[in-house]
């Protein structure tokens, strides 16, 4: 009997590629999230340092006003970083749902492949047994 060939092998290969692509996209999103969180952490530290500087020593009113304006700017940057993190988290959640779906599709095709392979083995054994029976009958008839 011929070699086992799964008729949906190319589709299974594509499903694997798509699943790996989504995994890569999730990894990229995680990298972006880490970058945004690091930026936020640095901005918070910078804001804390500025506030300590402003409250520590005696500074002129103009300098104080300048420091407060800079603090407001940093607070806006922190809010922007938080929005970016939230957006990335939502994007990650969507990609995880997509990954779940892709994995499910791939598993279905793999289970079908296993089932078809088992059917192939049974059919192959049946054919081989039939051939052996014919050989045995022919040998018996020759005697």
XYZ file of N, CA and C in Angstrom:
429
model
N 0.847 -1.186 0.000
C 0.000 0.000 0.000
C 0.887 1.241 0.000
N 0.381 2.305 -0.543
C 1.172 3.537 -0.675
C 1.354 4.246 0.664
N 2.215 5.237 0.631
C 2.524 6.033 1.820
C 1.307 6.869 2.239
N 1.185 7.095 3.551
C 0.060 7.881 4.079
C 0.200 9.343 3.664
N -0.866 9.868 3.094
C -0.903 11.286 2.724
C -2.189 11.886 3.271
N -2.007 12.943 4.042
C -3.145 13.634 4.648
C -3.562 14.758 3.715
N -4.811 14.740 3.284
C -5.236 15.707 2.275
C -5.286 17.144 2.786
N -5.319 17.335 4.108
C -5.349 18.691 4.666
C -3.991 19.112 5.241
N -2.927 18.425 4.819
C -1.589 18.716 5.350
C -1.180 20.171 5.088
N -1.469 20.673 3.898
C -1.091 22.063 3.579
C -1.871 23.049 4.454
N -3.126 22.736 4.719
C -3.932 23.608 5.585
C -3.383 23.565 7.006
N -3.002 22.385 7.458
C -2.420 22.235 8.797
C -1.124 23.034 8.910
N -0.311 22.982 7.866
C 0.934 23.755 7.852
C 0.647 25.250 7.951
N -0.354 25.712 7.215
C -0.732 27.133 7.251
C -1.244 27.512 8.638
N -2.040 26.638 9.240
C -2.550 26.905 10.600
C -1.395 27.032 11.591
N -0.385 26.183 11.444
C 0.801 26.275 12.306
C 1.522 27.602 12.109
N 1.663 28.010 10.866
C 2.332 29.279 10.562
C 1.551 30.444 11.160
N 0.234 30.428 11.005
C -0.596 31.509 11.545
C -0.534 31.549 13.068
N -0.501 30.374 13.685
C -0.407 30.317 15.148
C 0.927 30.904 15.620
N 2.006 30.548 14.936
C 3.323 31.091 15.293
C 3.371 32.601 15.077
N 2.692 33.068 14.038
C 2.654 34.510 13.756
C 1.972 35.255 14.908
N 0.857 34.718 15.381
C 0.137 35.350 16.492
C 0.990 35.319 17.759
N 1.699 34.214 17.991
C 2.599 34.130 19.149
C 3.682 35.204 19.073
N 4.203 35.416 17.878
C 5.230 36.443 17.681
C 4.648 37.833 17.945
N 3.432 38.067 17.474
C 2.777 39.362 17.699
C 2.550 39.603 19.196
N 2.162 38.561 19.917
C 1.969 38.691 21.368
C 3.295 39.029 22.043
N 4.374 38.390 21.601
C 5.696 38.678 22.173
C 6.089 40.136 21.908
N 5.786 40.631 20.710
C 6.088 42.029 20.383
C 5.266 42.984 21.246
N 4.007 42.643 21.465
C 3.152 43.480 22.314
C 3.682 43.475 23.743
N 4.096 42.305 24.233
C 4.673 42.226 25.582
C 5.915 43.102 25.698
N 6.732 43.108 24.653
C 7.926 43.952 24.646
C 7.530 45.424 24.729
N 6.521 45.817 23.953
C 6.046 47.208 23.967
C 5.464 47.577 25.334
N 4.740 46.647 25.942
C 4.175 46.892 27.280
C 5.300 47.121 28.283
N 6.314 46.267 28.240
C 7.449 46.420 29.161
C 8.154 47.756 28.952
N 8.302 48.142 27.696
C 8.936 49.423 27.380
C 8.115 50.582 27.938
N 6.799 50.535 27.750
C 5.917 51.602 28.234
C 5.902 51.642 29.765
N 5.920 50.480 30.397
C 5.940 50.446 31.865
C 7.255 50.994 32.411
N 8.345 50.703 31.727
C 9.651 51.234 32.137
C 9.670 52.758 31.989
N 9.108 53.252 30.898
C 9.019 54.703 30.688
C 8.189 55.343 31.791
N 7.053 54.733 32.110
C 6.183 55.255 33.165
C 6.918 55.287 34.502
N 7.638 54.209 34.799
C 8.389 54.134 36.052
C 9.443 55.249 36.118
N 10.135 55.470 35.016
C 11.149 56.530 34.970
C 10.523 57.914 35.125
N 9.367 58.109 34.491
C 8.681 59.404 34.602
C 8.213 59.656 36.036
N 7.712 58.621 36.688
C 7.265 58.764 38.082
C 8.447 59.119 38.979
N 9.581 58.472 38.744
C 10.785 58.777 39.534
C 11.223 60.222 39.287
N 11.184 60.633 38.038
C 11.566 62.006 37.680
C 10.638 63.014 38.358
N 9.339 62.718 38.350
C 8.352 63.594 38.981
C 8.598 63.676 40.485
N 8.868 62.539 41.089
C 9.141 62.504 42.529
C 10.380 63.341 42.860
N 11.420 63.189 42.062
C 12.650 63.963 42.275
C 12.400 65.464 42.137
N 11.615 65.843 41.134
C 11.300 67.265 40.935
C 10.502 67.822 42.109
N 9.528 67.044 42.572
C 8.718 67.498 43.713
C 9.568 67.637 44.972
N 10.491 66.696 45.170
C 11.388 66.793 46.326
C 12.281 68.021 46.217
N 12.777 68.278 45.028
C 13.632 69.445 44.802
C 12.863 70.733 45.072
N 11.624 70.779 44.609
C 10.809 71.987 44.774
C 10.452 72.221 46.235
N 10.210 71.163 46.982
C 9.774 71.331 48.370
C 10.940 71.401 49.357
N 12.114 71.011 48.922
C 13.266 70.934 49.806
C 13.837 72.307 50.163
N 14.322 72.957 49.170
C 15.047 74.192 49.435
C 14.233 75.426 49.124
N 14.852 76.517 49.440
C 14.204 77.785 49.127
C 14.544 78.123 47.683
N 13.499 78.188 46.873
C 13.710 78.553 45.476
C 12.849 79.758 45.153
N 13.234 80.440 44.129
C 12.510 81.636 43.715
C 11.165 81.238 43.125
N 10.258 82.174 43.141
C 8.900 81.930 42.647
C 8.920 81.537 41.176
N 9.762 82.176 40.405
C 9.852 81.878 38.975
C 10.350 80.441 38.756
N 11.351 80.036 39.547
C 11.862 78.668 39.448
C 10.784 77.666 39.873
N 10.060 78.010 40.933
C 8.995 77.137 41.424
C 7.926 76.963 40.342
N 7.585 78.063 39.700
C 6.577 78.028 38.637
C 7.067 77.144 37.482
N 8.339 77.275 37.165
C 8.931 76.479 36.092
C 8.931 74.989 36.453
N 9.287 74.677 37.696
C 9.300 73.282 38.158
C 7.889 72.701 38.120
N 6.904 73.474 38.573
C 5.510 72.998 38.568
C 5.017 72.762 37.138
N 5.393 73.643 36.221
C 4.998 73.460 34.817
C 5.622 72.173 34.270
N 6.876 71.950 34.635
C 7.560 70.730 34.205
C 6.896 69.493 34.833
N 6.495 69.609 36.087
C 5.782 68.511 36.769
C 4.466 68.198 36.059
N 3.735 69.237 35.681
C 2.469 69.040 34.962
C 2.713 68.328 33.631
N 3.784 68.721 32.957
C 4.129 68.086 31.687
C 4.453 66.600 31.899
N 5.205 66.305 32.934
C 5.555 64.908 33.235
C 4.304 64.113 33.610
N 3.388 64.719 34.365
C 2.135 64.036 34.720
C 1.335 63.679 33.471
N 1.319 64.592 32.501
C 0.620 64.303 31.238
C 1.310 63.155 30.497
N 2.635 63.132 30.527
C 3.373 62.042 29.886
C 3.089 60.709 30.586
N 2.953 60.749 31.910
C 2.618 59.533 32.670
C 1.226 59.040 32.271
N 0.275 59.963 32.165
C -1.085 59.587 31.748
C -1.067 58.981 30.350
N -0.270 59.567 29.464
C -0.160 59.046 28.098
C 0.447 57.636 28.111
N 1.456 57.433 28.944
C 2.069 56.102 29.062
C 1.054 55.095 29.602
N 0.236 55.519 30.575
C -0.799 54.629 31.127
C -1.833 54.272 30.067
N -2.214 55.261 29.253
C -3.164 54.986 28.161
C -2.564 54.000 27.163
N -1.292 54.208 26.856
C -0.622 53.313 25.912
C -0.568 51.895 26.472
N -0.258 51.762 27.757
C -0.208 50.439 28.394
C -1.581 49.776 28.337
N -2.617 50.544 28.635
C -3.979 50.010 28.600
C -4.350 49.553 27.185
N -4.017 50.384 26.187
C -4.292 50.007 24.797
C -3.552 48.726 24.416
N -2.296 48.648 24.825
C -1.502 47.457 24.511
C -2.055 46.223 25.218
N -2.522 46.395 26.447
C -3.118 45.268 27.183
C -4.377 44.773 26.462
N -5.193 45.712 25.976
C -6.393 45.325 25.231
C -6.018 44.601 23.941
N -4.999 45.131 23.267
C -4.532 44.503 22.033
C -4.009 43.093 22.323
N -3.295 42.956 23.425
C -2.757 41.648 23.823
C -3.893 40.664 24.107
N -4.922 41.152 24.789
C -6.068 40.294 25.108
C -6.734 39.796 23.822
N -6.880 40.695 22.846
C -7.474 40.304 21.566
C -6.602 39.263 20.856
N -5.297 39.472 20.894
C -4.379 38.530 20.246
C -4.400 37.174 20.956
N -4.572 37.185 22.277
C -4.650 35.922 23.011
C -5.916 35.158 22.630
N -7.004 35.891 22.414
C -8.237 35.240 21.953
C -8.030 34.659 20.558
N -7.349 35.429 19.710
C -7.052 34.945 18.360
C -6.169 33.698 18.435
N -5.187 33.718 19.335
C -4.298 32.567 19.506
C -5.087 31.342 19.955
N -6.012 31.554 20.871
C -6.842 30.451 21.355
C -7.615 29.824 20.188
N -8.150 30.669 19.325
C -8.912 30.197 18.167
C -8.000 29.457 17.181
N -6.835 30.034 16.918
C -5.872 29.399 15.995
C -5.422 28.035 16.530
N -5.170 27.969 17.819
C -4.740 26.712 18.437
C -5.846 25.669 18.334
N -7.065 26.108 18.567
C -8.211 25.202 18.477
C -8.336 24.639 17.059
N -8.203 25.516 16.049
C -8.298 25.072 14.651
C -7.198 24.063 14.321
N -5.980 24.356 14.780
C -4.848 23.460 14.513
C -5.067 22.103 15.177
N -5.524 22.111 16.413
C -5.748 20.849 17.135
C -6.819 20.002 16.456
N -7.856 20.656 15.957
C -8.913 19.918 15.256
C -8.323 19.203 14.046
N -7.505 19.935 13.272
C -6.896 19.324 12.091
C -5.915 18.213 12.471
N -5.198 18.388 13.563
C -4.265 17.342 14.002
C -5.008 16.093 14.461
N -6.110 16.283 15.172
C -6.915 15.128 15.608
C -7.477 14.390 14.392
N -7.937 15.163 13.405
C -8.456 14.556 12.182
C -7.346 13.783 11.466
N -6.149 14.355 11.456
C -5.008 13.676 10.830
C -4.717 12.358 11.540
N -4.727 12.378 12.872
C -4.489 11.151 13.643
C -5.550 10.098 13.330
N -6.797 10.544 13.263
C -7.896 9.624 12.970
C -7.731 9.017 11.571
N -7.393 9.865 10.607
C -7.202 9.382 9.234
C -6.007 8.431 9.149
N -4.966 8.716 9.933
C -3.796 7.831 9.939
C -4.164 6.465 10.524
N -4.943 6.475 11.591
C -5.393 5.208 12.183
C -6.237 4.420 11.183
N -7.110 5.122 10.451
C -7.916 4.459 9.421
C -7.014 3.881 8.328
N -5.978 4.627 7.972
C -5.022 4.172 6.967
C -4.325 2.893 7.438
N -3.906 2.874 8.707
C -3.227 1.696 9.266
C -4.165 0.490 9.247
N -5.407 0.683 9.660
C -6.389 -0.411 9.668
C -6.591 -0.932 8.250
N -6.752 -0.023 7.303
C -6.960 -0.419 5.903
C -5.721 -1.120 5.351
N -4.561 -0.608 5.712
C -3.301 -1.217 5.268
C -3.173 -2.635 5.820
N -3.491 -2.809 7.088
C -3.449 -4.142 7.706
C -4.462 -5.079 7.056
N -5.628 -4.544 6.765
C -6.678 -5.346 6.131
C -6.214 -5.808 4.743
N -5.621 -4.902 3.988
C -5.134 -5.240 2.648
C -4.016 -6.276 2.726
N -3.107 -6.070 3.664
C -1.995 -7.013 3.837
C -2.513 -8.394 4.226
N -3.488 -8.419 5.125
C -4.080 -9.687 5.551
C -4.766 -10.381 4.373
N -5.434 -9.611 3.545
C -6.112 -10.155 2.370
C -5.087 -10.781 1.421
N -3.962 -10.073 1.222
C -2.912 -10.596 0.347
C -2.314 -11.879 0.915
N -2.100 -11.893 2.232
C -1.565 -13.104 2.866
C -2.542 -14.269 2.746
N -3.834 -13.982 2.882
C -4.851 -15.029 2.714
C -4.817 -15.590 1.300
N -4.674 -14.712 0.307
C -4.625 -15.164 -1.087
C -3.402 -16.036 -1.331
N -2.264 -15.625 -0.748
C -1.044 -16.423 -0.896
C -1.240 -17.791 -0.252
N -1.841 -17.803 0.935
C -2.077 -19.074 1.635
C -3.022 -19.966 0.838
N -4.068 -19.391 0.267
C -5.030 -20.169 -0.530
C -4.341 -20.725 -1.768
N -3.539 -19.896 -2.431
C -2.817 -20.354 -3.628
C -1.845 -21.480 -3.283
N -1.154 -21.345 -2.156
C -0.231 -22.409 -1.726
C -0.995 -23.693 -1.392
N -2.146 -23.564 -0.781
C -2.957 -24.722 -0.426
C -3.479 -25.416 -1.686
N -3.909 -24.616 -2.682
C -4.450 -25.171 -3.918
C -3.374 -25.859 -4.750
N -2.120 -25.466 -4.626
C -1.032 -26.068 -5.386
C -0.701 -27.472 -4.879
N -0.989 -27.738 -3.652
C -0.639 -29.038 -3.067
C -1.599 -30.068 -3.458
